[in-house]
Amino acid sequence: MKKLLTVLLMVALTAGVVFAEGQQEAEGPWSPTKGVEWVVTSSAGGGSSIFTQNIVEIMKNEGIVEKNIIINYKTDGGGAVGRRAVSMMKNEAHTLLTFNSGDLQPLVTREGGDLDGLTPLAVMALDGQIILANYDSPYADMEALIAGLKGGDRIIVGGSKSDDEAIYNAMKSEIGGNMEYLRSDSTGEALTQLLGGHVDIAIAKPAASFDLVSSGELRPMVSAGATRFADPFDAPTFGELGYDIEFQIYRGVVGPADMPEEAVAYWSDALAKVAATSAWKENYINKFLLVDHHLGAEDAKAYMQKFEDMYTK
Amino acid sequence: METITLLLQGFGTALTIQNFLAAAAGAFLGLIVGAMPGIGSLAGVALLLPLTFKFNPVTGIIMLSAIYYANMYGGSYSSILINIPGDGPAVMTAIDGHPMAKKGEPGKALFTSNLSSFIGGTIGIIILTITGPALARLGLKFGPVEMAALLMVAMTSLGWLLGDNPTKGVVSTLLGVMLATIGFDIVVGTPRYDFGSLHLLGGISFIPLVIGMFGFSQVMEMMEPRKQGDSVDMKLTLKDSILNKSETRRLLGPAIRSSFLGTIIGILPGAGATTGSFLGYITEKKIGKNKDKMGTGILEGVAAAEAANNSAAAGAFAPLLSLGIPGSGTGAVLLGGLLMYGLTPGPRLFQNEPEFTWGLIASLYVANVITLIVALSIIPFLIKILKVPVKIMVPIITAVCIMGAYSASNSLYGVMLMLTSGFAGFHLKKNNYPIAPLLLAFVLAPTLERDFRRSFIISDGSPWIFFQRPIACGLIIFLLLTILSPVIRKGIEAVKKSRTGTTAQ
Amino acid sequence: MKTLKANTRVIIPSITFILGIIWVVYGLNNYGWWENGPGSGFFPSIIGILISGISVIAFLEGRKMEPPQYIKASYYPFLAAFATVGMAMIIGFFPAMFLFLQGWLKLYEKFSWKKSLPISIITTAILYGVFAMWLMVPFPAGFIYNAIRG
């Protein structure tokens, strides 16, 4: 019985290889030959899911990709299992993975993986972070807070478990003082802590805190990016305050390491087309207050590599 | 006064034929999806959300709320009928709901569940309407310190569920706590007890665990030669499903009490519907009229759990609408849905878009009523499931367990986890280890641990923080009193006895 | 009726005892007990100590009690489910599901083809319709299908 199964399997596999090769030789530039699976390693409804859904919708509506794309939420092991599964795929052209800086960090720090296991296809957008305080905070601005820290005040910093922690670490080493980090599952949870006065300041993304800041519930203290945000998030950058802290997080797309070259070119091109549409700029970038910043496969690789170096050092 | 005018206007916009049909369709689909084990309300709402985009905003939101409610309703169906809770809150429903079905009262169990869900939802929305954003502000007062104190109170109440053999009950509870410690430790940001496995790194997923522990272990039990009277042979008609007057009266007390409790729990950040239904149930077990029969299949148990669960879901709308902060994964999806309609929940929502907001609250009422009607009308079809012979049920439930476990995270690992939990659950049950405390401890313990340790971060290592915050201090004193009350009572009795003893001499 | 002999009344507490010890050892050695507040291993270690202690009591109680009876048939669904998962990886999820249902009804319950086929076809069709088509859960198509489709 076992032998029979093995034989059957071998036949099927050989047949598959022959078929696959036959198809590739027949055409000029590569395009998907079957349905595409797009893996998202966080749950439906979150930031990555909105990002992916927007791209898929535009690909479909604008006729950029003809074949059907199915979004597959693989959340086991905090996303580790999905990332590992994609990176192990051999000669796979029909699998994509949403891959943000928040995914890269656990990949290199906890899961023993690195970018060599993946093929970056694009960076689609950048997201900034802002540090907020409650409206009734005793610290009028960041300078007052830093003065407080130097004077021995204890400051509890709230933020999410992924990207935000890097900023806290930088603050701790650059500014120093009696600071402690209260890690939350999500930015929403961190903002709840801040609104309730259980933390002194919180690190957040503008999109998640837009209404709270524009209504005056929360105050922007300092921007973690290279430049100031527009109103209502207008606050000095760390650079202006004289500290060498500058962070930006990216939202990107990757494929398995062993993705055929033609497919890499195809996807890089398709994602570039998406980034150029007005639907992308209006319904995604502007709506969620992101920074429009598209990079093709080659540049994305170099860009993500910089992040990997930062996380591993 | 202005509020009421706005609300009536909201009803004006909400009550049209088109909205009614959209809500009915949403309710029907939501019930089906909610009844599928493995597809909880989070996945259900996320999967059905795109359907609502085809309509104008008001219709779309009514349909969305109907889907949300119906998902919550549907979750109790599989708990009652086949003892497989589809999600966390439904675990408490199964404790009394499934025994009711076994006793030949599946229709009544379903009816109780639907009616109490309706009461819970209605009371939750009414509280939301009256207090509005103010309530969400109150919820914010519950930070890590207060939540830790609250959960300590909740955990000590687990004792009420331990069953006949306390030793085994405690082993079960602790096992649940241990399983929950596996994975990423949020407080320090490092993994623990993952033993090098990528799957364990993210922790044990709850849904495959529940499906295995309840559902699959049950399949294994079904293989044993059946005792007489185990299958439901009696005639099941719609008439038998309708509660009579005295039953309705029995239902009201627990349902209303639980609804108030559930709404408050729902508003607290990070507490959720599972904590709500759990606290609703144990409150009833402590103070209810039929408290001794709880767990044997009485409708008070179902009513308390379901009303609390649905009112907690309604309560969770308060922080969502007035602060723009989703209290749960499902809340995040709903928030996404509202954003799509150009509605930005947050502090300015009630001021800037009063019509839309009150229209939404009116839609919640309308959706709740329609969901109740749809849910009640499908009871006769549902109870037929119990008439399917066990021989056929075994392979079908097995197939459903596999599908559900797979769909929870789209992986065969989920199926493996489900089968392992089923194997473990079967042997635990055979040896009279209760399963419900294990699963509840699994849900409650991580929040307790996390907020307990966060409290120490806030206080810089001082345990006195639990007595410095008024809410936390009150809860801790309550906790100490409940623990010490038996001791004090015994002490008083001993003193009395010795006194009567001396007087007798 | 075939019965199995294994005294799970003492096996279960033994397993929980060992798990408790593992939790304590890892908790104390690897994860930290107290660093200006309870550390990562604080909670699990306490739980580990408690469960080990109570397992000893459960063990002693269990030794006095009559062990529960097990029959072989209880394990058939478990084994069949494992086989189905294995099959799913090769021939795809729904064909495996169908084969499981049909095989079970025909081989174990000894139903006739006429009675069993409609049940397994309809069940598979409903599951496919709800989960795969409507909810769009991506199920594995199996090695064979993947190989043929490239």
mmCIF file with all atom_site columns, N, CA and C in Angstrom, chain B residues 409-454:
data_model
loop_
_atom_site.group_PDB
_atom_site.id
_atom_site.type_symbol
_atom_site.label_atom_id
_atom_site.label_alt_id
_atom_site.label_comp_id
_atom_site.label_asym_id
_atom_site.label_entity_id
_atom_site.label_seq_id
_atom_site.pdbx_PDB_ins_code
_atom_site.Cartn_x
_atom_site.Cartn_y
_atom_site.Cartn_z
_atom_site.occupancy
_atom_site.B_iso_or_equiv
_atom_site.pdbx_formal_charge
_atom_site.auth_seq_id
_atom_site.auth_comp_id
_atom_site.auth_asym_id
_atom_site.auth_atom_id
_atom_site.pdbx_PDB_model_num
ATOM 1   N N  . SER B 1 409 ? -7.340  29.076 11.882 1.00 0.00 ? 409 SER B N  1
ATOM 2   C CA . SER B 1 409 ? -6.122  29.784 11.487 1.00 0.00 ? 409 SER B CA 1
ATOM 3   C C  . SER B 1 409 ? -5.601  29.305 10.134 1.00 0.00 ? 409 SER B C  1
ATOM 4   N N  . ASN B 1 410 ? -6.473  28.684 9.362  1.00 0.00 ? 410 ASN B N  1
ATOM 5   C CA . ASN B 1 410 ? -6.104  28.176 8.046  1.00 0.00 ? 410 ASN B CA 1
ATOM 6   C C  . ASN B 1 410 ? -4.860  27.295 8.083  1.00 0.00 ? 410 ASN B C  1
ATOM 7   N N  . SER B 1 411 ? -4.801  26.378 9.038  1.00 0.00 ? 411 SER B N  1
ATOM 8   C CA . SER B 1 411 ? -3.631  25.511 9.034  1.00 0.00 ? 411 SER B CA 1
ATOM 9   C C  . SER B 1 411 ? -3.968  24.136 9.588  1.00 0.00 ? 411 SER B C  1
ATOM 10  N N  . LEU B 1 412 ? -3.226  23.138 9.102  1.00 0.00 ? 412 LEU B N  1
ATOM 11  C CA . LEU B 1 412 ? -3.428  21.781 9.582  1.00 0.00 ? 412 LEU B CA 1
ATOM 12  C C  . LEU B 1 412 ? -2.928  21.644 11.012 1.00 0.00 ? 412 LEU B C  1
ATOM 13  N N  . TYR B 1 413 ? -2.054  22.562 11.422 1.00 0.00 ? 413 TYR B N  1
ATOM 14  C CA . TYR B 1 413 ? -1.611  22.546 12.812 1.00 0.00 ? 413 TYR B CA 1
ATOM 15  C C  . TYR B 1 413 ? -2.812  22.719 13.742 1.00 0.00 ? 413 TYR B C  1
ATOM 16  N N  . GLY B 1 414 ? -3.748  23.589 13.351 1.00 0.00 ? 414 GLY B N  1
ATOM 17  C CA . GLY B 1 414 ? -4.965  23.782 14.138 1.00 0.00 ? 414 GLY B CA 1
ATOM 18  C C  . GLY B 1 414 ? -5.714  22.464 14.299 1.00 0.00 ? 414 GLY B C  1
ATOM 19  N N  . VAL B 1 415 ? -5.744  21.671 13.227 1.00 0.00 ? 415 VAL B N  1
ATOM 20  C CA . VAL B 1 415 ? -6.427  20.377 13.288 1.00 0.00 ? 415 VAL B CA 1
ATOM 21  C C  . VAL B 1 415 ? -5.707  19.443 14.254 1.00 0.00 ? 415 VAL B C  1
ATOM 22  N N  . MET B 1 416 ? -4.368  19.447 14.183 1.00 0.00 ? 416 MET B N  1
ATOM 23  C CA . MET B 1 416 ? -3.587  18.595 15.082 1.00 0.00 ? 416 MET B CA 1
ATOM 24  C C  . MET B 1 416 ? -3.830  18.996 16.537 1.00 0.00 ? 416 MET B C  1
ATOM 25  N N  . LEU B 1 417 ? -3.832  20.292 16.777 1.00 0.00 ? 417 LEU B N  1
ATOM 26  C CA . LEU B 1 417 ? -4.071  20.798 18.131 1.00 0.00 ? 417 LEU B CA 1
ATOM 27  C C  . LEU B 1 417 ? -5.458  20.366 18.603 1.00 0.00 ? 417 LEU B C  1
ATOM 28  N N  . MET B 1 418 ? -6.428  20.460 17.691 1.00 0.00 ? 418 MET B N  1
ATOM 29  C CA . MET B 1 418 ? -7.794  20.078 18.028 1.00 0.00 ? 418 MET B CA 1
ATOM 30  C C  . MET B 1 418 ? -7.851  18.593 18.406 1.00 0.00 ? 418 MET B C  1
ATOM 31  N N  . LEU B 1 419 ? -7.195  17.753 17.605 1.00 0.00 ? 419 LEU B N  1
ATOM 32  C CA . LEU B 1 419 ? -7.238  16.311 17.874 1.00 0.00 ? 419 LEU B CA 1
ATOM 33  C C  . LEU B 1 419 ? -6.546  15.991 19.199 1.00 0.00 ? 419 LEU B C  1
ATOM 34  N N  . THR B 1 420 ? -5.406  16.642 19.448 1.00 0.00 ? 420 THR B N  1
ATOM 35  C CA . THR B 1 420 ? -4.699  16.403 20.704 1.00 0.00 ? 420 THR B CA 1
ATOM 36  C C  . THR B 1 420 ? -5.571  16.822 21.891 1.00 0.00 ? 420 THR B C  1
ATOM 37  N N  . SER B 1 421 ? -6.197  18.003 21.777 1.00 0.00 ? 421 SER B N  1
ATOM 38  C CA . SER B 1 421 ? -7.060  18.447 22.878 1.00 0.00 ? 421 SER B CA 1
ATOM 39  C C  . SER B 1 421 ? -8.235  17.507 23.043 1.00 0.00 ? 421 SER B C  1
ATOM 40  N N  . GLY B 1 422 ? -8.745  16.990 21.926 1.00 0.00 ? 422 GLY B N  1
ATOM 41  C CA . GLY B 1 422 ? -9.859  16.057 22.002 1.00 0.00 ? 422 GLY B CA 1
ATOM 42  C C  . GLY B 1 422 ? -9.452  14.799 22.759 1.00 0.00 ? 422 GLY B C  1
ATOM 43  N N  . PHE B 1 423 ? -8.272  14.292 22.430 1.00 0.00 ? 423 PHE B N  1
ATOM 44  C CA . PHE B 1 423 ? -7.741  13.095 23.080 1.00 0.00 ? 423 PHE B CA 1
ATOM 45  C C  . PHE B 1 423 ? -7.594  13.351 24.584 1.00 0.00 ? 423 PHE B C  1
ATOM 46  N N  . ALA B 1 424 ? -6.978  14.494 24.926 1.00 0.00 ? 424 ALA B N  1
ATOM 47  C CA . ALA B 1 424 ? -6.774  14.836 26.334 1.00 0.00 ? 424 ALA B CA 1
ATOM 48  C C  . ALA B 1 424 ? -8.119  15.044 27.016 1.00 0.00 ? 424 ALA B C  1
ATOM 49  N N  . GLY B 1 425 ? -9.014  15.788 26.359 1.00 0.00 ? 425 GLY B N  1
ATOM 50  C CA . GLY B 1 425 ? -10.313 16.089 26.954 1.00 0.00 ? 425 GLY B CA 1
ATOM 51  C C  . GLY B 1 425 ? -11.108 14.831 27.231 1.00 0.00 ? 425 GLY B C  1
ATOM 52  N N  . PHE B 1 426 ? -11.030 13.867 26.323 1.00 0.00 ? 426 PHE B N  1
ATOM 53  C CA . PHE B 1 426 ? -11.751 12.599 26.503 1.00 0.00 ? 426 PHE B CA 1
ATOM 54  C C  . PHE B 1 426 ? -11.291 11.900 27.777 1.00 0.00 ? 426 PHE B C  1
ATOM 55  N N  . HIS B 1 427 ? -9.974  11.815 27.963 1.00 0.00 ? 427 HIS B N  1
ATOM 56  C CA . HIS B 1 427 ? -9.481  11.118 29.151 1.00 0.00 ? 427 HIS B CA 1
ATOM 57  C C  . HIS B 1 427 ? -9.742  11.905 30.423 1.00 0.00 ? 427 HIS B C  1
ATOM 58  N N  . LEU B 1 428 ? -9.665  13.231 30.321 1.00 0.00 ? 428 LEU B N  1
ATOM 59  C CA . LEU B 1 428 ? -9.973  14.043 31.495 1.00 0.00 ? 428 LEU B CA 1
ATOM 60  C C  . LEU B 1 428 ? -11.427 13.829 31.916 1.00 0.00 ? 428 LEU B C  1
ATOM 61  N N  . LYS B 1 429 ? -12.321 13.856 30.932 1.00 0.00 ? 429 LYS B N  1
ATOM 62  C CA . LYS B 1 429 ? -13.739 13.699 31.252 1.00 0.00 ? 429 LYS B CA 1
ATOM 63  C C  . LYS B 1 429 ? -14.028 12.320 31.834 1.00 0.00 ? 429 LYS B C  1
ATOM 64  N N  . LYS B 1 430 ? -13.385 11.283 31.259 1.00 0.00 ? 430 LYS B N  1
ATOM 65  C CA . LYS B 1 430 ? -13.619 9.922  31.746 1.00 0.00 ? 430 LYS B CA 1
ATOM 66  C C  . LYS B 1 430 ? -13.223 9.805  33.216 1.00 0.00 ? 430 LYS B C  1
ATOM 67  N N  . ASN B 1 431 ? -12.260 10.630 33.634 1.00 0.00 ? 431 ASN B N  1
ATOM 68  C CA . ASN B 1 431 ? -11.817 10.580 35.017 1.00 0.00 ? 431 ASN B CA 1
ATOM 69  C C  . ASN B 1 431 ? -12.440 11.686 35.865 1.00 0.00 ? 431 ASN B C  1
ATOM 70  N N  . ASN B 1 432 ? -13.541 12.235 35.382 1.00 0.00 ? 432 ASN B N  1
ATOM 71  C CA . ASN B 1 432 ? -14.280 13.277 36.107 1.00 0.00 ? 432 ASN B CA 1
ATOM 72  C C  . ASN B 1 432 ? -13.502 14.561 36.356 1.00 0.00 ? 432 ASN B C  1
ATOM 73  N N  . TYR B 1 433 ? -12.595 14.917 35.470 1.00 0.00 ? 433 TYR B N  1
ATOM 74  C CA . TYR B 1 433 ? -11.993 16.245 35.552 1.00 0.00 ? 433 TYR B CA 1
ATOM 75  C C  . TYR B 1 433 ? -12.902 17.190 34.759 1.00 0.00 ? 433 TYR B C  1
ATOM 76  N N  . PRO B 1 434 ? -13.397 18.283 35.370 1.00 0.00 ? 434 PRO B N  1
ATOM 77  C CA . PRO B 1 434 ? -14.296 19.165 34.616 1.00 0.00 ? 434 PRO B CA 1
ATOM 78  C C  . PRO B 1 434 ? -13.524 19.976 33.560 1.00 0.00 ? 434 PRO B C  1
ATOM 79  N N  . ILE B 1 435 ? -14.136 20.177 32.405 1.00 0.00 ? 435 ILE B N  1
ATOM 80  C CA . ILE B 1 435 ? -13.448 20.846 31.298 1.00 0.00 ? 435 ILE B CA 1
ATOM 81  C C  . ILE B 1 435 ? -13.647 22.360 31.336 1.00 0.00 ? 435 ILE B C  1
ATOM 82  N N  . ALA B 1 436 ? -14.844 22.805 31.741 1.00 0.00 ? 436 ALA B N  1
ATOM 83  C CA . ALA B 1 436 ? -15.140 24.240 31.674 1.00 0.00 ? 436 ALA B CA 1
ATOM 84  C C  . ALA B 1 436 ? -14.144 25.097 32.468 1.00 0.00 ? 436 ALA B C  1
ATOM 85  N N  . PRO B 1 437 ? -13.762 24.714 33.703 1.00 0.00 ? 437 PRO B N  1
ATOM 86  C CA . PRO B 1 437 ? -12.793 25.556 34.416 1.00 0.00 ? 437 PRO B CA 1
ATOM 87  C C  . PRO B 1 437 ? -11.467 25.670 33.681 1.00 0.00 ? 437 PRO B C  1
ATOM 88  N N  . LEU B 1 438 ? -11.060 24.589 33.009 1.00 0.00 ? 438 LEU B N  1
ATOM 89  C CA . LEU B 1 438 ? -9.804  24.622 32.261 1.00 0.00 ? 438 LEU B CA 1
ATOM 90  C C  . LEU B 1 438 ? -9.860  25.720 31.194 1.00 0.00 ? 438 LEU B C  1
ATOM 91  N N  . LEU B 1 439 ? -10.969 25.724 30.433 1.00 0.00 ? 439 LEU B N  1
ATOM 92  C CA . LEU B 1 439 ? -11.069 26.691 29.338 1.00 0.00 ? 439 LEU B CA 1
ATOM 93  C C  . LEU B 1 439 ? -11.224 28.113 29.856 1.00 0.00 ? 439 LEU B C  1
ATOM 94  N N  . LEU B 1 440 ? -11.973 28.284 30.947 1.00 0.00 ? 440 LEU B N  1
ATOM 95  C CA . LEU B 1 440 ? -12.153 29.641 31.479 1.00 0.00 ? 440 LEU B CA 1
ATOM 96  C C  . LEU B 1 440 ? -10.857 30.162 32.054 1.00 0.00 ? 440 LEU B C  1
ATOM 97  N N  . ALA B 1 441 ? -10.126 29.295 32.760 1.00 0.00 ? 441 ALA B N  1
ATOM 98  C CA . ALA B 1 441 ? -8.838  29.723 33.295 1.00 0.00 ? 441 ALA B CA 1
ATOM 99  C C  . ALA B 1 441 ? -7.917  30.108 32.145 1.00 0.00 ? 441 ALA B C  1
ATOM 100 N N  . PHE B 1 442 ? -8.016  29.355 31.050 1.00 0.00 ? 442 PHE B N  1
ATOM 101 C CA . PHE B 1 442 ? -7.190  29.645 29.883 1.00 0.00 ? 442 PHE B CA 1
ATOM 102 C C  . PHE B 1 442 ? -7.468  31.052 29.353 1.00 0.00 ? 442 PHE B C  1
ATOM 103 N N  . VAL B 1 443 ? -8.733  31.477 29.412 1.00 0.00 ? 443 VAL B N  1
ATOM 104 C CA . VAL B 1 443 ? -9.087  32.809 28.901 1.00 0.00 ? 443 VAL B CA 1
ATOM 105 C C  . VAL B 1 443 ? -8.763  33.906 29.920 1.00 0.00 ? 443 VAL B C  1
ATOM 106 N N  . LEU B 1 444 ? -9.073  33.648 31.196 1.00 0.00 ? 444 LEU B N  1
ATOM 107 C CA . LEU B 1 444 ? -8.970  34.718 32.188 1.00 0.00 ? 444 LEU B CA 1
ATOM 108 C C  . LEU B 1 444 ? -7.555  34.911 32.725 1.00 0.00 ? 444 LEU B C  1
ATOM 109 N N  . ALA B 1 445 ? -6.814  33.818 32.900 1.00 0.00 ? 445 ALA B N  1
ATOM 110 C CA . ALA B 1 445 ? -5.520  33.919 33.566 1.00 0.00 ? 445 ALA B CA 1
ATOM 111 C C  . ALA B 1 445 ? -4.523  34.844 32.860 1.00 0.00 ? 445 ALA B C  1
ATOM 112 N N  . PRO B 1 446 ? -4.419  34.800 31.527 1.00 0.00 ? 446 PRO B N  1
ATOM 113 C CA . PRO B 1 446 ? -3.425  35.669 30.887 1.00 0.00 ? 446 PRO B CA 1
ATOM 114 C C  . PRO B 1 446 ? -3.673  37.143 31.171 1.00 0.00 ? 446 PRO B C  1
ATOM 115 N N  . THR B 1 447 ? -4.945  37.562 31.150 1.00 0.00 ? 447 THR B N  1
ATOM 116 C CA . THR B 1 447 ? -5.250  38.967 31.427 1.00 0.00 ? 447 THR B CA 1
ATOM 117 C C  . THR B 1 447 ? -4.869  39.303 32.865 1.00 0.00 ? 447 THR B C  1
ATOM 118 N N  . LEU B 1 448 ? -5.193  38.399 33.779 1.00 0.00 ? 448 LEU B N  1
ATOM 119 C CA . LEU B 1 448 ? -4.859  38.624 35.182 1.00 0.00 ? 448 LEU B CA 1
ATOM 120 C C  . LEU B 1 448 ? -3.348  38.772 35.349 1.00 0.00 ? 448 LEU B C  1
ATOM 121 N N  . GLU B 1 449 ? -2.604  37.824 34.787 1.00 0.00 ? 449 GLU B N  1
ATOM 122 C CA . GLU B 1 449 ? -1.154  37.868 34.952 1.00 0.00 ? 449 GLU B CA 1
ATOM 123 C C  . GLU B 1 449 ? -0.581  39.144 34.352 1.00 0.00 ? 449 GLU B C  1
ATOM 124 N N  . ARG B 1 450 ? -1.032  39.455 33.138 1.00 0.00 ? 450 ARG B N  1
ATOM 125 C CA . ARG B 1 450 ? -0.499  40.608 32.427 1.00 0.00 ? 450 ARG B CA 1
ATOM 126 C C  . ARG B 1 450 ? -0.743  41.894 33.214 1.00 0.00 ? 450 ARG B C  1
ATOM 127 N N  . ASP B 1 451 ? -1.990  42.093 33.647 1.00 0.00 ? 451 ASP B N  1
ATOM 128 C CA . ASP B 1 451 ? -2.293  43.342 34.340 1.00 0.00 ? 451 ASP B CA 1
ATOM 129 C C  . ASP B 1 451 ? -1.703  43.377 35.744 1.00 0.00 ? 451 ASP B C  1
ATOM 130 N N  . PHE B 1 452 ? -1.581  42.214 36.369 1.00 0.00 ? 452 PHE B N  1
ATOM 131 C CA . PHE B 1 452 ? -0.941  42.142 37.684 1.00 0.00 ? 452 PHE B CA 1
ATOM 132 C C  . PHE B 1 452 ? 0.512   42.613 37.570 1.00 0.00 ? 452 PHE B C  1
ATOM 133 N N  . ARG B 1 453 ? 1.205   42.098 36.560 1.00 0.00 ? 453 ARG B N  1
ATOM 134 C CA . ARG B 1 453 ? 2.617   42.467 36.406 1.00 0.00 ? 453 ARG B CA 1
ATOM 135 C C  . ARG B 1 453 ? 2.776   43.886 35.895 1.00 0.00 ? 453 ARG B C  1
ATOM 136 N N  . ARG B 1 454 ? 1.834   44.330 35.045 1.00 0.00 ? 454 ARG B N  1
ATOM 137 C CA . ARG B 1 454 ? 1.895   45.719 34.597 1.00 0.00 ? 454 ARG B CA 1
ATOM 138 C C  . ARG B 1 454 ? 1.738   46.666 35.784 1.00 0.00 ? 454 ARG B C  1
#
